[in-house]
CSV table of C-alpha atoms in Angstrom, one decimal:
chain,number,residue,atom,x,y,z
A,1,MET,CA,81.7,108.8,96.4
A,2,THR,CA,82.1,111.1,93.5
A,3,LYS,CA,85.7,109.8,92.5
A,4,LYS,CA,84.6,106.2,92.7
A,5,SER,CA,81.6,106.9,90.5
A,6,LEU,CA,83.7,108.6,87.8
A,7,LEU,CA,86.1,105.6,88.1
A,8,MET,CA,83.3,103.1,87.5
A,9,LEU,CA,81.7,105.2,84.7
A,10,VAL,CA,84.9,105.2,82.7
A,11,LEU,CA,85.5,101.4,83.5
A,12,ALA,CA,82.1,100.6,82.1
A,13,LEU,CA,82.8,102.7,79.0
A,14,VAL,CA,85.8,100.8,78.4
A,15,VAL,CA,84.2,97.3,78.7
A,16,ALA,CA,81.4,98.6,76.3
A,17,GLY,CA,84.0,99.5,73.8
A,18,GLY,CA,84.1,95.9,72.5
A,19,ILE,CA,80.7,96.2,70.8
A,20,PHE,CA,81.6,98.9,68.4
A,21,ALA,CA,82.7,98.7,64.7
A,22,GLN,CA,86.1,97.5,63.6
A,23,THR,CA,86.8,100.2,60.7
A,24,ASN,CA,89.8,99.7,59.1
A,25,PHE,CA,91.2,97.4,61.9
A,26,ALA,CA,93.2,95.1,59.6
A,27,SER,CA,95.6,97.9,58.4
A,28,MET,CA,96.1,100.1,61.5
A,29,PRO,CA,99.1,99.6,63.4
A,30,LYS,CA,98.5,97.7,66.6
A,31,ASN,CA,101.4,98.0,69.1
A,32,THR,CA,102.3,100.9,70.7
A,33,VAL,CA,105.2,101.3,73.2
A,34,THR,CA,105.9,104.5,75.2
A,35,VAL,CA,108.0,105.9,78.0
A,36,ASP,CA,106.1,108.2,80.4
A,37,PHE,CA,108.1,111.2,81.8
A,38,GLY,CA,105.4,112.2,84.1
A,39,PRO,CA,106.9,110.4,86.9
A,40,THR,CA,110.3,112.2,86.2
A,41,ILE,CA,108.9,115.5,86.7
A,42,ILE,CA,107.4,114.3,90.0
A,43,GLY,CA,110.6,113.0,91.1
A,44,LEU,CA,112.6,115.9,90.5
A,45,ALA,CA,110.2,118.4,91.8
A,46,ILE,CA,110.0,116.2,95.1
A,47,GLY,CA,113.8,116.0,95.1
A,48,GLN,CA,114.1,119.8,94.9
A,49,ALA,CA,111.5,120.5,97.8
A,50,GLY,CA,114.0,120.2,100.5
A,51,ASN,CA,116.7,122.1,98.6
A,52,LEU,CA,114.4,125.1,97.7
A,53,ALA,CA,112.9,125.2,101.2
A,54,LYS,CA,115.6,126.7,103.2
A,55,ASN,CA,115.6,129.6,100.5
A,56,PHE,CA,112.1,130.7,101.6
A,57,VAL,CA,111.7,129.5,105.4
A,58,GLU,CA,114.0,131.1,107.8
A,59,ASP,CA,116.3,128.6,110.1
A,60,PHE,CA,115.2,125.8,108.0
A,61,PRO,CA,117.2,122.6,108.6
A,62,GLU,CA,119.9,121.6,106.2
A,63,ILE,CA,118.2,119.0,104.1
A,64,LYS,CA,119.7,117.6,101.0
A,65,SER,CA,117.2,115.7,99.0
A,66,SER,CA,117.1,114.1,95.2
A,67,GLY,CA,114.3,112.2,93.4
A,68,PHE,CA,113.6,110.2,90.0
A,69,GLY,CA,110.8,108.5,88.5
A,70,ILE,CA,110.1,106.8,85.1
A,71,ALA,CA,107.4,104.6,83.6
A,72,ALA,CA,107.0,102.2,80.5
A,73,GLN,CA,103.8,100.8,78.9
A,74,PHE,CA,103.2,98.2,76.1
A,75,GLU,CA,99.7,98.8,74.4
A,76,ARG,CA,98.0,96.3,72.1
A,77,GLN,CA,95.1,97.3,69.8
A,78,VAL,CA,92.7,94.3,70.0
A,79,LEU,CA,89.5,96.1,68.3
A,80,SER,CA,89.5,99.1,66.5
A,81,GLN,CA,88.0,101.0,69.4
A,82,LEU,CA,89.7,98.9,72.5
A,83,GLY,CA,93.1,98.6,73.5
A,84,ILE,CA,94.8,96.6,76.4
A,85,ALA,CA,98.1,98.1,77.9
A,86,ALA,CA,100.4,96.9,80.8
A,87,ARG,CA,102.4,99.7,82.7
A,88,PHE,CA,105.3,99.3,85.0
A,89,ALA,CA,106.2,102.7,87.2
A,90,TYR,CA,109.2,103.8,89.5
A,91,LEU,CA,109.2,106.9,91.8
A,92,GLY,CA,112.0,107.3,94.4
A,93,PHE,CA,113.3,110.0,96.4
A,94,GLY,CA,115.8,110.7,99.4
A,95,PHE,CA,116.1,113.1,102.1
A,96,ASN,CA,119.2,113.8,104.3
A,97,TYR,CA,118.8,115.8,107.6
A,98,SER,CA,121.8,116.9,109.9
A,99,GLU,CA,121.6,119.5,112.7
A,100,ASN,CA,123.9,120.2,115.7
A,101,PHE,CA,122.2,121.6,118.9
A,102,ILE,CA,123.6,122.3,122.6
A,103,ASP,CA,121.9,120.7,125.3
A,104,SER,CA,123.1,121.0,129.0
A,105,GLY,CA,126.0,122.6,127.7
A,106,SER,CA,127.1,119.8,125.4
A,107,SER,CA,127.1,119.5,121.7
A,108,ASN,CA,124.9,116.9,120.0
A,109,ASN,CA,124.8,115.9,116.3
A,110,VAL,CA,121.4,114.5,114.7
A,111,SER,CA,121.4,112.9,111.5
A,112,LEU,CA,118.1,111.4,109.7
A,113,LYS,CA,118.0,109.5,106.3
A,114,LEU,CA,114.9,108.6,104.6
A,115,ASP,CA,114.6,106.7,101.2
A,116,VAL,CA,111.3,106.2,99.8
A,117,LYS,CA,110.6,104.0,96.6
A,118,THR,CA,107.5,103.0,94.9
A,119,ILE,CA,106.8,100.4,92.2
A,120,SER,CA,103.7,99.7,90.4
A,121,ALA,CA,102.4,97.1,87.9
A,122,GLU,CA,99.0,98.3,86.2
A,123,GLY,CA,96.3,96.7,83.5
A,124,HIS,CA,94.6,99.2,81.5
A,125,ALA,CA,91.9,98.9,78.9
A,126,ARG,CA,91.4,101.7,76.4
A,127,LEU,CA,88.3,102.8,74.8
A,128,TYR,CA,88.6,105.1,71.7
A,129,PRO,CA,85.2,106.3,71.1
A,130,PHE,CA,85.9,107.7,67.3
A,131,THR,CA,86.9,104.5,65.8
A,132,GLY,CA,90.4,104.1,66.7
A,133,ARG,CA,91.5,107.6,66.5
A,134,THR,CA,93.4,109.9,68.7
A,135,PHE,CA,91.1,110.6,72.0
A,136,PHE,CA,90.7,107.5,74.3
A,137,LEU,CA,89.1,106.9,78.0
A,138,ASP,CA,91.4,104.5,80.1
A,139,GLY,CA,90.5,102.5,82.9
A,140,MET,CA,93.1,100.9,85.4
A,141,LEU,CA,93.4,98.0,88.1
A,142,GLY,CA,96.8,97.6,89.6
A,143,TYR,CA,99.0,96.7,92.3
A,144,GLY,CA,101.7,99.1,93.9
A,145,ASN,CA,104.3,98.8,96.5
A,146,LEU,CA,105.9,101.3,98.7
A,147,ILE,CA,109.2,100.8,100.8
A,148,ILE,CA,110.4,103.4,103.4
A,149,ASP,CA,114.1,103.1,104.5
A,150,ALA,CA,114.5,105.4,107.4
A,151,SER,CA,117.6,105.7,109.8
A,152,GLY,CA,118.6,108.2,112.2
A,153,GLU,CA,121.3,108.8,115.0
A,154,ILE,CA,121.7,111.3,117.9
A,155,VAL,CA,125.5,111.5,118.9
A,156,GLY,CA,126.1,113.4,122.0
A,157,THR,CA,124.8,113.5,125.7
A,158,ASP,CA,121.9,111.0,125.2
A,159,PRO,CA,122.9,108.6,122.2
A,160,ASN,CA,120.3,106.9,120.4
A,161,THR,CA,119.9,105.2,116.8
A,162,VAL,CA,116.8,104.1,115.0
A,163,LYS,CA,116.9,102.1,111.7
A,164,LEU,CA,113.4,100.8,109.9
A,165,THR,CA,112.6,99.3,106.6
A,166,ALA,CA,108.8,99.6,106.2
A,167,PRO,CA,107.0,98.1,103.1
A,168,ARG,CA,103.4,98.4,102.2
A,169,SER,CA,101.2,97.0,99.6
A,170,TYR,CA,98.3,98.6,97.6
A,171,ALA,CA,95.6,97.9,95.5
A,172,LYS,CA,95.1,100.6,92.6
A,173,LEU,CA,92.2,101.5,90.4
A,174,GLY,CA,92.0,104.8,88.3
A,175,ALA,CA,90.6,106.4,85.4
A,176,LYS,CA,92.0,108.9,82.9
A,177,LEU,CA,91.5,110.4,79.4
A,178,GLY,CA,94.0,111.4,77.0
A,179,TRP,CA,95.2,111.7,73.3
A,180,ARG,CA,97.4,109.3,71.3
A,181,ILE,CA,98.9,111.6,68.6
A,182,ASP,CA,100.4,110.2,65.7
A,183,PHE,CA,103.0,112.6,63.9
A,184,GLY,CA,101.5,111.9,60.0
A,185,ARG,CA,99.7,108.9,59.2
A,186,PRO,CA,99.2,106.1,61.9
A,187,GLY,CA,102.3,104.6,62.9
A,188,GLY,CA,105.8,105.5,64.0
A,189,PHE,CA,106.5,108.2,66.3
A,190,VAL,CA,103.6,109.1,68.9
A,191,PHE,CA,103.1,111.3,71.9
A,192,GLU,CA,100.4,110.5,74.4
A,193,PRO,CA,99.4,113.4,76.8
A,194,SER,CA,96.6,112.3,79.4
A,195,PHE,CA,95.3,113.1,82.9
A,196,GLY,CA,93.3,111.4,85.5
A,197,TYR,CA,93.1,110.2,89.0
A,198,ASP,CA,94.3,106.8,90.7
A,199,HIS,CA,92.8,105.5,93.9
A,200,ALA,CA,95.2,103.6,96.4
A,201,ILE,CA,93.8,101.3,98.9
A,202,GLY,CA,96.5,100.6,101.6
A,203,LEU,CA,97.1,97.0,102.7
A,204,GLY,CA,98.8,96.2,106.0
A,205,ASP,CA,99.9,98.6,108.6
A,206,SER,CA,101.1,102.4,107.6
A,207,PHE,CA,104.7,103.6,107.9
A,208,THR,CA,103.9,105.3,111.1
A,209,LYS,CA,102.3,102.1,112.9
A,210,GLN,CA,105.5,100.1,111.8
A,211,LEU,CA,107.5,102.8,113.3
A,212,GLN,CA,105.6,102.9,116.5
A,213,ARG,CA,106.4,99.3,117.0
A,214,GLU,CA,110.1,100.0,116.3
A,215,VAL,CA,110.7,102.6,118.6
A,216,GLY,CA,108.3,101.2,121.4
A,217,GLU,CA,105.4,102.8,123.2
A,218,ASP,CA,107.3,104.9,125.3
A,219,PHE,CA,107.7,107.4,122.5
A,220,SER,CA,104.7,108.4,121.3
A,221,ILE,CA,104.4,109.2,117.4
A,222,PRO,CA,102.5,112.6,116.7
A,223,SER,CA,99.2,112.3,115.1
A,224,ASP,CA,100.1,115.0,112.5
A,225,MET,CA,102.8,112.9,111.4
A,226,ASP,CA,100.4,109.9,110.5
A,227,ASP,CA,97.9,112.3,108.8
A,228,ALA,CA,101.2,113.5,106.4
A,229,PHE,CA,102.0,110.4,105.3
A,230,LYS,CA,98.4,109.4,104.3
A,231,ILE,CA,98.2,112.5,102.3
A,232,LEU,CA,101.6,111.7,100.6
A,233,GLU,CA,100.2,108.0,99.9
A,234,SER,CA,97.1,109.2,98.7
A,235,TYR,CA,97.9,112.0,96.6
A,236,VAL,CA,101.5,111.9,95.5
A,237,LEU,CA,103.3,108.4,95.8
A,238,VAL,CA,100.7,105.9,95.3
A,239,GLY,CA,97.3,107.5,94.2
A,240,GLY,CA,96.2,110.9,93.5
A,241,PRO,CA,96.0,113.3,90.3
A,242,ARG,CA,98.1,111.8,87.5
A,243,VAL,CA,99.9,113.7,84.4
A,244,THR,CA,101.0,111.3,81.8
A,245,LEU,CA,103.6,112.5,79.2
A,246,GLY,CA,104.5,109.3,76.9
A,247,PHE,CA,106.9,109.5,74.1
A,248,GLY,CA,107.1,106.2,71.9
A,249,TRP,CA,106.6,104.1,68.9
A,250,ARG,CA,103.7,102.7,67.3
A,251,PHE,CA,104.0,99.7,64.8
């Protein structure tokens, strides 16, 4: 409830920004293009998680992982204290797991590949409370799409193969605060750090439900697996805390 109240408050402030004065609006640069490297840091961190885990956990299975993310945004200043922006983001990572074990005296090879990709398209409204200067409050409405490609194989006494592509869509809303920092007079190179929270509303079946249909009712999906994917969706992949490190050009 607290999260939703905060989001609604910021959205209301952004809408209210249109009534403020338009000091120096005619002469200020009205367009800003930025590239956000916040998703890049998240992607690289997730990508290294599997590689680092085996250094800290004894007998941790062999997992190779990689990840990458990036985002771009275009903002148009429509009033001295109000800007609107379109943002597009991508985040993806993959895990490859392999293990050999002995069952009834026979050797078995197990392999699992997991590729996760998220894309999002967002509309932002920004309120600059201090007559179009550095500090801003941002409200967001958007759409996200998560695609999980999973494939696994057991070669040995009881061979089996599973392959699944599980897409899921999301409605998104969010709020954040940040700073649009010009180096020198307004215009030219800008740096935009910000932080906030995105709330994701899943549409359609979750990954574990789609996986359950694929493998059949004879094989039960553990409930903690479903909980783990809900946490990933809500707090890492689509929603959750967000940090922006945008670099770009204002003109």
